[in-house]
PDB file of N, CA, C, O and CB in Angstrom:
ATOM      1  N   MET A   1     -30.629  28.276   9.910  1.00  0.00           N
ATOM      2  CA  MET A   1     -30.590  27.400   8.765  1.00  0.00           C
ATOM      3  C   MET A   1     -29.161  27.296   8.215  1.00  0.00           C
ATOM      4  O   MET A   1     -28.684  26.199   7.927  1.00  0.00           O
ATOM      5  CB  MET A   1     -31.552  27.900   7.684  1.00  0.00           C
ATOM      6  N   PHE A   2     -28.493  28.419   8.074  1.00  0.00           N
ATOM      7  CA  PHE A   2     -27.125  28.407   7.563  1.00  0.00           C
ATOM      8  C   PHE A   2     -26.193  27.664   8.507  1.00  0.00           C
ATOM      9  O   PHE A   2     -25.314  26.930   8.055  1.00  0.00           O
ATOM     10  CB  PHE A   2     -26.624  29.832   7.349  1.00  0.00           C
ATOM     11  N   LYS A   3     -26.374  27.844   9.826  1.00  0.00           N
ATOM     12  CA  LYS A   3     -25.524  27.154  10.798  1.00  0.00           C
ATOM     13  C   LYS A   3     -25.696  25.646  10.694  1.00  0.00           C
ATOM     14  O   LYS A   3     -24.721  24.902  10.803  1.00  0.00           O
ATOM     15  CB  LYS A   3     -25.845  27.624  12.223  1.00  0.00           C
ATOM     16  N   ARG A   4     -26.918  25.190  10.486  1.00  0.00           N
ATOM     17  CA  ARG A   4     -27.174  23.762  10.340  1.00  0.00           C
ATOM     18  C   ARG A   4     -26.491  23.230   9.083  1.00  0.00           C
ATOM     19  O   ARG A   4     -25.875  22.164   9.110  1.00  0.00           O
ATOM     20  CB  ARG A   4     -28.691  23.484  10.289  1.00  0.00           C
ATOM     21  N   TRP A   5     -26.598  23.967   7.989  1.00  0.00           N
ATOM     22  CA  TRP A   5     -25.950  23.564   6.749  1.00  0.00           C
ATOM     23  C   TRP A   5     -24.435  23.517   6.917  1.00  0.00           C
ATOM     24  O   TRP A   5     -23.782  22.589   6.440  1.00  0.00           O
ATOM     25  CB  TRP A   5     -26.328  24.519   5.616  1.00  0.00           C
ATOM     26  N   LEU A   6     -23.877  24.520   7.596  1.00  0.00           N
ATOM     27  CA  LEU A   6     -22.446  24.579   7.830  1.00  0.00           C
ATOM     28  C   LEU A   6     -21.983  23.416   8.699  1.00  0.00           C
ATOM     29  O   LEU A   6     -20.930  22.830   8.446  1.00  0.00           O
ATOM     30  CB  LEU A   6     -22.071  25.903   8.478  1.00  0.00           C
ATOM     31  N   LYS A   7     -22.755  23.085   9.706  1.00  0.00           N
ATOM     32  CA  LYS A   7     -22.428  21.966  10.585  1.00  0.00           C
ATOM     33  C   LYS A   7     -22.432  20.657   9.782  1.00  0.00           C
ATOM     34  O   LYS A   7     -21.565  19.803   9.964  1.00  0.00           O
ATOM     35  CB  LYS A   7     -23.434  21.887  11.770  1.00  0.00           C
ATOM     36  N   HIS A   8     -23.412  20.517   8.902  1.00  0.00           N
ATOM     37  CA  HIS A   8     -23.491  19.330   8.045  1.00  0.00           C
ATOM     38  C   HIS A   8     -22.261  19.238   7.131  1.00  0.00           C
ATOM     39  O   HIS A   8     -21.678  18.166   6.972  1.00  0.00           O
ATOM     40  CB  HIS A   8     -24.786  19.361   7.198  1.00  0.00           C
ATOM     41  N   LYS A   9     -21.882  20.352   6.544  1.00  0.00           N
ATOM     42  CA  LYS A   9     -20.709  20.379   5.658  1.00  0.00           C
ATOM     43  C   LYS A   9     -19.437  20.012   6.425  1.00  0.00           C
ATOM     44  O   LYS A   9     -18.589  19.287   5.907  1.00  0.00           O
ATOM     45  CB  LYS A   9     -20.552  21.773   5.009  1.00  0.00           C
ATOM     46  N   GLU A  10     -19.305  20.501   7.635  1.00  0.00           N
ATOM     47  CA  GLU A  10     -18.141  20.179   8.456  1.00  0.00           C
ATOM     48  C   GLU A  10     -18.106  18.685   8.775  1.00  0.00           C
ATOM     49  O   GLU A  10     -17.047  18.059   8.725  1.00  0.00           O
ATOM     50  CB  GLU A  10     -18.152  21.003   9.757  1.00  0.00           C
ATOM     51  N   ALA A  11     -19.255  18.123   9.098  1.00  0.00           N
ATOM     52  CA  ALA A  11     -19.325  16.688   9.386  1.00  0.00           C
ATOM     53  C   ALA A  11     -18.954  15.874   8.150  1.00  0.00           C
ATOM     54  O   ALA A  11     -18.220  14.890   8.246  1.00  0.00           O
ATOM     55  CB  ALA A  11     -20.737  16.302   9.874  1.00  0.00           C
ATOM     56  N   MET A  12     -19.458  16.283   7.001  1.00  0.00           N
ATOM     57  CA  MET A  12     -19.128  15.581   5.762  1.00  0.00           C
ATOM     58  C   MET A  12     -17.641  15.686   5.445  1.00  0.00           C
ATOM     59  O   MET A  12     -17.034  14.725   4.972  1.00  0.00           O
ATOM     60  CB  MET A  12     -19.949  16.139   4.602  1.00  0.00           C
ATOM     61  N   THR A  13     -17.066  16.830   5.701  1.00  0.00           N
ATOM     62  CA  THR A  13     -15.631  17.021   5.477  1.00  0.00           C
ATOM     63  C   THR A  13     -14.821  16.092   6.373  1.00  0.00           C
ATOM     64  O   THR A  13     -13.817  15.533   5.932  1.00  0.00           O
ATOM     65  CB  THR A  13     -15.232  18.487   5.732  1.00  0.00           C
ATOM     66  N   GLN A  14     -15.233  15.922   7.599  1.00  0.00           N
ATOM     67  CA  GLN A  14     -14.529  15.027   8.520  1.00  0.00           C
ATOM     68  C   GLN A  14     -14.630  13.578   8.063  1.00  0.00           C
ATOM     69  O   GLN A  14     -13.655  12.831   8.149  1.00  0.00           O
ATOM     70  CB  GLN A  14     -15.090  15.169   9.936  1.00  0.00           C
ATOM     71  N   VAL A  15     -15.790  13.179   7.584  1.00  0.00           N
ATOM     72  CA  VAL A  15     -15.964  11.811   7.091  1.00  0.00           C
ATOM     73  C   VAL A  15     -15.079  11.571   5.876  1.00  0.00           C
ATOM     74  O   VAL A  15     -14.422  10.535   5.773  1.00  0.00           O
ATOM     75  CB  VAL A  15     -17.442  11.541   6.737  1.00  0.00           C
ATOM     76  N   ILE A  16     -15.064  12.515   4.972  1.00  0.00           N
ATOM     77  CA  ILE A  16     -14.245  12.378   3.767  1.00  0.00           C
ATOM     78  C   ILE A  16     -12.758  12.350   4.135  1.00  0.00           C
ATOM     79  O   ILE A  16     -11.986  11.593   3.547  1.00  0.00           O
ATOM     80  CB  ILE A  16     -14.534  13.535   2.778  1.00  0.00           C
ATOM     81  N   ALA A  17     -12.364  13.165   5.097  1.00  0.00           N
ATOM     82  CA  ALA A  17     -10.962  13.184   5.528  1.00  0.00           C
ATOM     83  C   ALA A  17     -10.570  11.842   6.137  1.00  0.00           C
ATOM     84  O   ALA A  17      -9.464  11.355   5.898  1.00  0.00           O
ATOM     85  CB  ALA A  17     -10.722  14.320   6.544  1.00  0.00           C
ATOM     86  N   ALA A  18     -11.454  11.245   6.912  1.00  0.00           N
ATOM     87  CA  ALA A  18     -11.164   9.942   7.520  1.00  0.00           C
ATOM     88  C   ALA A  18     -11.037   8.865   6.443  1.00  0.00           C
ATOM     89  O   ALA A  18     -10.145   8.019   6.514  1.00  0.00           O
ATOM     90  CB  ALA A  18     -12.267   9.557   8.533  1.00  0.00           C
ATOM     91  N   GLN A  19     -11.916   8.893   5.457  1.00  0.00           N
ATOM     92  CA  GLN A  19     -11.847   7.932   4.362  1.00  0.00           C
ATOM     93  C   GLN A  19     -10.566   8.100   3.553  1.00  0.00           C
ATOM     94  O   GLN A  19      -9.933   7.121   3.157  1.00  0.00           O
ATOM     95  CB  GLN A  19     -13.062   8.080   3.454  1.00  0.00           C
ATOM     96  N   THR A  20     -10.200   9.339   3.317  1.00  0.00           N
ATOM     97  CA  THR A  20      -8.984   9.620   2.563  1.00  0.00           C
ATOM     98  C   THR A  20      -7.749   9.128   3.310  1.00  0.00           C
ATOM     99  O   THR A  20      -6.834   8.573   2.702  1.00  0.00           O
ATOM    100  CB  THR A  20      -8.868  11.118   2.282  1.00  0.00           C
ATOM    101  N   ALA A  21      -7.723   9.327   4.612  1.00  0.00           N
ATOM    102  CA  ALA A  21      -6.595   8.868   5.418  1.00  0.00           C
ATOM    103  C   ALA A  21      -6.498   7.343   5.389  1.00  0.00           C
ATOM    104  O   ALA A  21      -5.405   6.784   5.306  1.00  0.00           O
ATOM    105  CB  ALA A  21      -6.730   9.366   6.868  1.00  0.00           C
ATOM    106  N   GLU A  22      -7.633   6.690   5.455  1.00  0.00           N
ATOM    107  CA  GLU A  22      -7.636   5.221   5.411  1.00  0.00           C
ATOM    108  C   GLU A  22      -7.131   4.725   4.063  1.00  0.00           C
ATOM    109  O   GLU A  22      -6.339   3.784   4.008  1.00  0.00           O
ATOM    110  CB  GLU A  22      -9.053   4.670   5.681  1.00  0.00           C
ATOM    111  N   GLN A  23      -7.577   5.342   2.982  1.00  0.00           N
ATOM    112  CA  GLN A  23      -7.107   4.962   1.654  1.00  0.00           C
ATOM    113  C   GLN A  23      -5.610   5.211   1.507  1.00  0.00           C
ATOM    114  O   GLN A  23      -4.900   4.397   0.917  1.00  0.00           O
ATOM    115  CB  GLN A  23      -7.874   5.729   0.580  1.00  0.00           C
ATOM    116  N   ALA A  24      -5.136   6.314   2.031  1.00  0.00           N
ATOM    117  CA  ALA A  24      -3.702   6.619   1.960  1.00  0.00           C
ATOM    118  C   ALA A  24      -2.889   5.557   2.691  1.00  0.00           C
ATOM    119  O   ALA A  24      -1.827   5.153   2.217  1.00  0.00           O
ATOM    120  CB  ALA A  24      -3.413   8.012   2.556  1.00  0.00           C
ATOM    121  N   ALA A  25      -3.378   5.104   3.836  1.00  0.00           N
ATOM    122  CA  ALA A  25      -2.679   4.059   4.586  1.00  0.00           C
ATOM    123  C   ALA A  25      -2.670   2.752   3.801  1.00  0.00           C
ATOM    124  O   ALA A  25      -1.660   2.048   3.779  1.00  0.00           O
ATOM    125  CB  ALA A  25      -3.336   3.848   5.964  1.00  0.00           C
ATOM    126  N   GLN A  26      -3.776   2.426   3.163  1.00  0.00           N
ATOM    127  CA  GLN A  26      -3.835   1.207   2.356  1.00  0.00           C
ATOM    128  C   GLN A  26      -2.879   1.297   1.174  1.00  0.00           C
ATOM    129  O   GLN A  26      -2.179   0.333   0.865  1.00  0.00           O
ATOM    130  CB  GLN A  26      -5.266   0.956   1.861  1.00  0.00           C
ATOM    131  N   TYR A  27      -2.849   2.448   0.513  1.00  0.00           N
ATOM    132  CA  TYR A  27      -1.931   2.628  -0.608  1.00  0.00           C
ATOM    133  C   TYR A  27      -0.471   2.541  -0.153  1.00  0.00           C
ATOM    134  O   TYR A  27       0.364   1.961  -0.848  1.00  0.00           O
ATOM    135  CB  TYR A  27      -2.190   3.975  -1.291  1.00  0.00           C
ATOM    136  N   ALA A  28      -0.171   3.109   0.993  1.00  0.00           N
ATOM    137  CA  ALA A  28       1.197   3.061   1.511  1.00  0.00           C
ATOM    138  C   ALA A  28       1.613   1.624   1.796  1.00  0.00           C
ATOM    139  O   ALA A  28       2.743   1.237   1.498  1.00  0.00           O
ATOM    140  CB  ALA A  28       1.323   3.911   2.786  1.00  0.00           C
ATOM    141  N   ALA A  29       0.716   0.834   2.365  1.00  0.00           N
ATOM    142  CA  ALA A  29       1.027  -0.569   2.641  1.00  0.00           C
ATOM    143  C   ALA A  29       1.223  -1.333   1.337  1.00  0.00           C
ATOM    144  O   ALA A  29       2.119  -2.171   1.233  1.00  0.00           O
ATOM    145  CB  ALA A  29      -0.090  -1.222   3.480  1.00  0.00           C
ATOM    146  N   HIS A  30       0.400  -1.049   0.360  1.00  0.00           N
ATOM    147  CA  HIS A  30       0.525  -1.711  -0.934  1.00  0.00           C
ATOM    148  C   HIS A  30       1.848  -1.350  -1.610  1.00  0.00           C
ATOM    149  O   HIS A  30       2.528  -2.217  -2.160  1.00  0.00           O
ATOM    150  CB  HIS A  30      -0.653  -1.335  -1.840  1.00  0.00           C
ATOM    151  N   VAL A  31       2.200  -0.086  -1.567  1.00  0.00           N
ATOM    152  CA  VAL A  31       3.471   0.361  -2.154  1.00  0.00           C
ATOM    153  C   VAL A  31       4.649  -0.296  -1.444  1.00  0.00           C
ATOM    154  O   VAL A  31       5.625  -0.681  -2.088  1.00  0.00           O
ATOM    155  CB  VAL A  31       3.596   1.900  -2.077  1.00  0.00           C
ATOM    156  N   GLU A  32       4.565  -0.426  -0.138  1.00  0.00           N
ATOM    157  CA  GLU A  32       5.646  -1.066   0.623  1.00  0.00           C
ATOM    158  C   GLU A  32       5.824  -2.518   0.182  1.00  0.00           C
ATOM    159  O   GLU A  32       6.950  -2.978  -0.007  1.00  0.00           O
ATOM    160  CB  GLU A  32       5.356  -1.000   2.143  1.00  0.00           C
ATOM    161  N   ARG A  33       4.712  -3.239   0.020  1.00  0.00           N
ATOM    162  CA  ARG A  33       4.799  -4.633  -0.443  1.00  0.00           C
ATOM    163  C   ARG A  33       5.407  -4.709  -1.840  1.00  0.00           C
ATOM    164  O   ARG A  33       6.228  -5.584  -2.114  1.00  0.00           O
ATOM    165  CB  ARG A  33       3.406  -5.292  -0.440  1.00  0.00           C
ATOM    166  N   LEU A  34       5.010  -3.804  -2.714  1.00  0.00           N
ATOM    167  CA  LEU A  34       5.570  -3.791  -4.068  1.00  0.00           C
ATOM    168  C   LEU A  34       7.060  -3.476  -4.047  1.00  0.00           C
ATOM    169  O   LEU A  34       7.836  -4.078  -4.790  1.00  0.00           O
ATOM    170  CB  LEU A  34       4.834  -2.771  -4.939  1.00  0.00           C
ATOM    171  N   GLU A  35       7.459  -2.541  -3.203  1.00  0.00           N
ATOM    172  CA  GLU A  35       8.883  -2.197  -3.105  1.00  0.00           C
ATOM    173  C   GLU A  35       9.689  -3.390  -2.588  1.00  0.00           C
ATOM    174  O   GLU A  35      10.805  -3.624  -3.050  1.00  0.00           O
ATOM    175  CB  GLU A  35       9.084  -0.972  -2.178  1.00  0.00           C
ATOM    176  N   GLN A  36       9.143  -4.137  -1.645  1.00  0.00           N
ATOM    177  CA  GLN A  36       9.832  -5.328  -1.148  1.00  0.00           C
ATOM    178  C   GLN A  36      10.010  -6.346  -2.272  1.00  0.00           C
ATOM    179  O   GLN A  36      11.075  -6.946  -2.415  1.00  0.00           O
ATOM    180  CB  GLN A  36       9.053  -5.958   0.027  1.00  0.00           C
ATOM    181  N   ARG A  37       8.971  -6.530  -3.054  1.00  0.00           N
ATOM    182  CA  ARG A  37       9.059  -7.484  -4.160  1.00  0.00           C
ATOM    183  C   ARG A  37      10.074  -7.029  -5.198  1.00  0.00           C
ATOM    184  O   ARG A  37      10.818  -7.850  -5.734  1.00  0.00           O
ATOM    185  CB  ARG A  37       7.689  -7.670  -4.814  1.00  0.00           C
ATOM    186  N   VAL A  38      10.115  -5.732  -5.491  1.00  0.00           N
ATOM    187  CA  VAL A  38      11.084  -5.210  -6.457  1.00  0.00           C
ATOM    188  C   VAL A  38      12.502  -5.408  -5.939  1.00  0.00           C
ATOM    189  O   VAL A  38      13.397  -5.771  -6.702  1.00  0.00           O
ATOM    190  CB  VAL A  38      10.822  -3.715  -6.743  1.00  0.00           C
ATOM    191  N   ARG A  39      12.712  -5.170  -4.636  1.00  0.00           N
ATOM    192  CA  ARG A  39      14.053  -5.386  -4.069  1.00  0.00           C
ATOM    193  C   ARG A  39      14.490  -6.836  -4.235  1.00  0.00           C
ATOM    194  O   ARG A  39      15.643  -7.108  -4.570  1.00  0.00           O
ATOM    195  CB  ARG A  39      14.078  -4.998  -2.580  1.00  0.00           C
ATOM    196  N   VAL A  40      13.573  -7.759  -4.002  1.00  0.00           N
ATOM    197  CA  VAL A  40      13.895  -9.182  -4.170  1.00  0.00           C
ATOM    198  C   VAL A  40      14.223  -9.471  -5.631  1.00  0.00           C
ATOM    199  O   VAL A  40      15.201 -10.159  -5.921  1.00  0.00           O
ATOM    200  CB  VAL A  40      12.718 -10.074  -3.695  1.00  0.00           C
ATOM    201  N   LEU A  41      13.428  -8.960  -6.534  1.00  0.00           N
ATOM    202  CA  LEU A  41      13.690  -9.189  -7.956  1.00  0.00           C
ATOM    203  C   LEU A  41      15.015  -8.580  -8.391  1.00  0.00           C
ATOM    204  O   LEU A  41      15.749  -9.188  -9.170  1.00  0.00           O
ATOM    205  CB  LEU A  41      12.559  -8.617  -8.798  1.00  0.00           C
ATOM    206  N   GLU A  42      15.327  -7.393  -7.900  1.00  0.00           N
ATOM    207  CA  GLU A  42      16.611  -6.769  -8.237  1.00  0.00           C
ATOM    208  C   GLU A  42      17.772  -7.615  -7.734  1.00  0.00           C
ATOM    209  O   GLU A  42      18.782  -7.778  -8.418  1.00  0.00           O
ATOM    210  CB  GLU A  42      16.696  -5.353  -7.645  1.00  0.00           C
ATOM    211  N   ARG A  43      17.612  -8.147  -6.536  1.00  0.00           N
ATOM    212  CA  ARG A  43      18.678  -8.986  -5.984  1.00  0.00           C
ATOM    213  C   ARG A  43      18.842 -10.252  -6.810  1.00  0.00           C
ATOM    214  O   ARG A  43      19.966 -10.691  -7.055  1.00  0.00           O
ATOM    215  CB  ARG A  43      18.385  -9.343  -4.516  1.00  0.00           C
ATOM    216  N   ILE A  44      17.732 -10.843  -7.241  1.00  0.00           N
ATOM    217  CA  ILE A  44      17.816 -12.053  -8.058  1.00  0.00           C
ATOM    218  C   ILE A  44      18.483 -11.759  -9.391  1.00  0.00           C
ATOM    219  O   ILE A  44      19.327 -12.528  -9.851  1.00  0.00           O
ATOM    220  CB  ILE A  44      16.422 -12.647  -8.285  1.00  0.00           C
ATOM    221  N   VAL A  45      18.107 -10.651 -10.010  1.00  0.00           N
ATOM    222  CA  VAL A  45      18.646 -10.309 -11.329  1.00  0.00           C
ATOM    223  C   VAL A  45      20.129  -9.997 -11.250  1.00  0.00           C
ATOM    224  O   VAL A  45      20.890 -10.391 -12.133  1.00  0.00           O
ATOM    225  CB  VAL A  45      17.896  -9.118 -11.923  1.00  0.00           C
ATOM    226  N   THR A  46      20.551  -9.300 -10.210  1.00  0.00           N
ATOM    227  CA  THR A  46      21.948  -8.888 -10.129  1.00  0.00           C
ATOM    228  C   THR A  46      22.852  -9.946  -9.515  1.00  0.00           C
ATOM    229  O   THR A  46      24.075  -9.847  -9.623  1.00  0.00           O
ATOM    230  CB  THR A  46      22.055  -7.624  -9.338  1.00  0.00           C
ATOM    231  N   ASP A  47      22.287 -10.936  -8.885  1.00  0.00           N
ATOM    232  CA  ASP A  47      23.093 -11.995  -8.255  1.00  0.00           C
ATOM    233  C   ASP A  47      23.584 -12.957  -9.329  1.00  0.00           C
ATOM    234  O   ASP A  47      22.789 -13.518 -10.082  1.00  0.00           O
ATOM    235  CB  ASP A  47      22.269 -12.760  -7.169  1.00  0.00           C
ATOM    236  N   ARG A  48      24.877 -13.140  -9.393  1.00  0.00           N
ATOM    237  CA  ARG A  48      25.459 -14.028 -10.397  1.00  0.00           C
ATOM    238  C   ARG A  48      25.876 -15.368  -9.781  1.00  0.00           C
ATOM    239  O   ARG A  48      26.571 -16.153 -10.427  1.00  0.00           O
ATOM    240  CB  ARG A  48      26.667 -13.355 -11.061  1.00  0.00           C
ATOM    241  N   GLY A  49      25.461 -15.633  -8.551  1.00  0.00           N
ATOM    242  CA  GLY A  49      25.846 -16.872  -7.873  1.00  0.00           C
ATOM    243  C   GLY A  49      25.075 -18.078  -8.362  1.00  0.00           C
ATOM    244  O   GLY A  49      24.110 -17.956  -9.117  1.00  0.00           O
ATOM    245  N   ILE A  50      25.510 -19.236  -7.925  1.00  0.00           N
ATOM    246  CA  ILE A  50      24.885 -20.501  -8.312  1.00  0.00           C
ATOM    247  C   ILE A  50      23.546 -20.688  -7.607  1.00  0.00           C
ATOM    248  O   ILE A  50      22.690 -21.434  -8.082  1.00  0.00           O
ATOM    249  CB  ILE A  50      25.816 -21.678  -7.994  1.00  0.00           C
ATOM    250  N   ALA A  51      23.366 -20.020  -6.487  1.00  0.00           N
ATOM    251  CA  ALA A  51      22.198 -20.247  -5.650  1.00  0.00           C
ATOM    252  C   ALA A  51      20.943 -19.509  -6.117  1.00  0.00           C
ATOM    253  O   ALA A  51      19.944 -19.509  -5.398  1.00  0.00           O
ATOM    254  CB  ALA A  51      22.511 -19.844  -4.254  1.00  0.00           C
ATOM    255  N   VAL A  52      20.958 -18.890  -7.280  1.00  0.00           N
ATOM    256  CA  VAL A  52      19.809 -18.115  -7.736  1.00  0.00           C
ATOM    257  C   VAL A  52      18.578 -19.017  -7.875  1.00  0.00           C
ATOM    258  O   VAL A  52      17.493 -18.651  -7.423  1.00  0.00           O
ATOM    259  CB  VAL A  52      20.123 -17.422  -9.078  1.00  0.00           C
ATOM    260  N   ALA A  53      18.732 -20.166  -8.484  1.00  0.00           N
ATOM    261  CA  ALA A  53      17.595 -21.078  -8.662  1.00  0.00           C
ATOM    262  C   ALA A  53      17.036 -21.509  -7.313  1.00  0.00           C
ATOM    263  O   ALA A  53      15.820 -21.607  -7.147  1.00  0.00           O
ATOM    264  CB  ALA A  53      18.013 -22.314  -9.480  1.00  0.00           C
ATOM    265  N   ASP A  54      17.919 -21.767  -6.346  1.00  0.00           N
ATOM    266  CA  ASP A  54      17.459 -22.143  -5.004  1.00  0.00           C
ATOM    267  C   ASP A  54      16.693 -21.004  -4.350  1.00  0.00           C
ATOM    268  O   ASP A  54      15.677 -21.233  -3.693  1.00  0.00           O
ATOM    269  CB  ASP A  54      18.647 -22.549  -4.123  1.00  0.00           C
ATOM    270  N   GLU A  55      17.174 -19.778  -4.525  1.00  0.00           N
ATOM    271  CA  GLU A  55      16.474 -18.629  -3.939  1.00  0.00           C
ATOM    272  C   GLU A  55      15.096 -18.435  -4.561  1.00  0.00           C
ATOM    273  O   GLU A  55      14.139 -18.088  -3.868  1.00  0.00           O
ATOM    274  CB  GLU A  55      17.304 -17.358  -4.114  1.00  0.00           C
ATOM    275  N   ILE A  56      14.999 -18.660  -5.862  1.00  0.00           N
ATOM    276  CA  ILE A  56      13.704 -18.537  -6.524  1.00  0.00           C
ATOM    277  C   ILE A  56      12.731 -19.554  -5.951  1.00  0.00           C
ATOM    278  O   ILE A  56      11.575 -19.226  -5.685  1.00  0.00           O
ATOM    279  CB  ILE A  56      13.845 -18.726  -8.046  1.00  0.00           C
ATOM    280  N   GLU A  57      13.182 -20.761  -5.762  1.00  0.00           N
ATOM    281  CA  GLU A  57      12.313 -21.792  -5.194  1.00  0.00           C
ATOM    282  C   GLU A  57      11.903 -21.440  -3.762  1.00  0.00           C
ATOM    283  O   GLU A  57      10.756 -21.659  -3.374  1.00  0.00           O
ATOM    284  CB  GLU A  57      13.016 -23.157  -5.221  1.00  0.00           C
ATOM    285  N   GLN A  58      12.824 -20.906  -2.990  1.00  0.00           N
ATOM    286  CA  GLN A  58      12.498 -20.501  -1.613  1.00  0.00           C
ATOM    287  C   GLN A  58      11.477 -19.364  -1.625  1.00  0.00           C
ATOM    288  O   GLN A  58      10.571 -19.339  -0.792  1.00  0.00           O
ATOM    289  CB  GLN A  58      13.779 -20.063  -0.848  1.00  0.00           C
ATOM    290  N   LEU A  59      11.615 -18.436  -2.551  1.00  0.00           N
ATOM    291  CA  LEU A  59      10.670 -17.326  -2.634  1.00  0.00           C
ATOM    292  C   LEU A  59       9.277 -17.788  -3.064  1.00  0.00           C
ATOM    293  O   LEU A  59       8.273 -17.210  -2.650  1.00  0.00           O
ATOM    294  CB  LEU A  59      11.186 -16.277  -3.603  1.00  0.00           C
ATOM    295  N   ARG A  60       9.222 -18.810  -3.877  1.00  0.00           N
ATOM    296  CA  ARG A  60       7.924 -19.352  -4.286  1.00  0.00           C
ATOM    297  C   ARG A  60       7.185 -19.923  -3.081  1.00  0.00           C
ATOM    298  O   ARG A  60       5.962 -19.824  -2.986  1.00  0.00           O
ATOM    299  CB  ARG A  60       8.104 -20.439  -5.368  1.00  0.00           C
ATOM    300  N   ASP A  61       7.936 -20.518  -2.169  1.00  0.00           N
ATOM    301  CA  ASP A  61       7.336 -21.120  -0.990  1.00  0.00           C
ATOM    302  C   ASP A  61       7.022 -20.093   0.093  1.00  0.00           C
ATOM    303  O   ASP A  61       6.200 -20.354   0.971  1.00  0.00           O
ATOM    304  CB  ASP A  61       8.250 -22.180  -0.436  1.00  0.00           C
ATOM    305  N   ALA A  62       7.664 -18.936   0.041  1.00  0.00           N
ATOM    306  CA  ALA A  62       7.478 -17.910   1.074  1.00  0.00           C
ATOM    307  C   ALA A  62       6.097 -17.264   0.916  1.00  0.00           C
ATOM    308  O   ALA A  62       5.637 -17.048  -0.205  1.00  0.00           O
ATOM    309  CB  ALA A  62       8.602 -16.827   0.992  1.00  0.00           C
ATOM    310  N   PRO A  63       5.438 -16.958   2.038  1.00  0.00           N
ATOM    311  CA  PRO A  63       4.123 -16.316   1.951  1.00  0.00           C
ATOM    312  C   PRO A  63       4.244 -14.869   1.480  1.00  0.00           C
ATOM    313  O   PRO A  63       5.192 -14.166   1.830  1.00  0.00           O
ATOM    314  CB  PRO A  63       3.414 -16.367   3.310  1.00  0.00           C
ATOM    315  N   LEU A  64       3.284 -14.442   0.692  1.00  0.00           N
ATOM    316  CA  LEU A  64       3.230 -13.051   0.265  1.00  0.00           C
ATOM    317  C   LEU A  64       2.488 -12.265   1.322  1.00  0.00           C
ATOM    318  O   LEU A  64       1.501 -12.743   1.880  1.00  0.00           O
ATOM    319  CB  LEU A  64       2.548 -12.904  -1.123  1.00  0.00           C
ATOM    320  N   ASN A  65       2.959 -11.053   1.602  1.00  0.00           N
ATOM    321  CA  ASN A  65       2.320 -10.232   2.652  1.00  0.00           C
ATOM    322  C   ASN A  65       0.926 -10.024   2.350  1.00  0.00           C
ATOM    323  O   ASN A  65       0.222  -9.361   3.112  1.00  0.00           O
ATOM    324  CB  ASN A  65       2.984  -8.913   2.822  1.00  0.00           C
TER     325      ASN A  65
END
């Protein structure tokens, strides 16, 4: 009886670990997209050139990941 319970607990632990790994990968991808957007915004804010308005328009047309 104890061995069966232990086997069940091990299986549940593996399922939870797989779910956690999948969530971590999703969070990492989301963070990467946010970091890319922040880099673009930082570049726009710090750029003092005339082309800032043109870059904003190009970014509006660009697909979001």
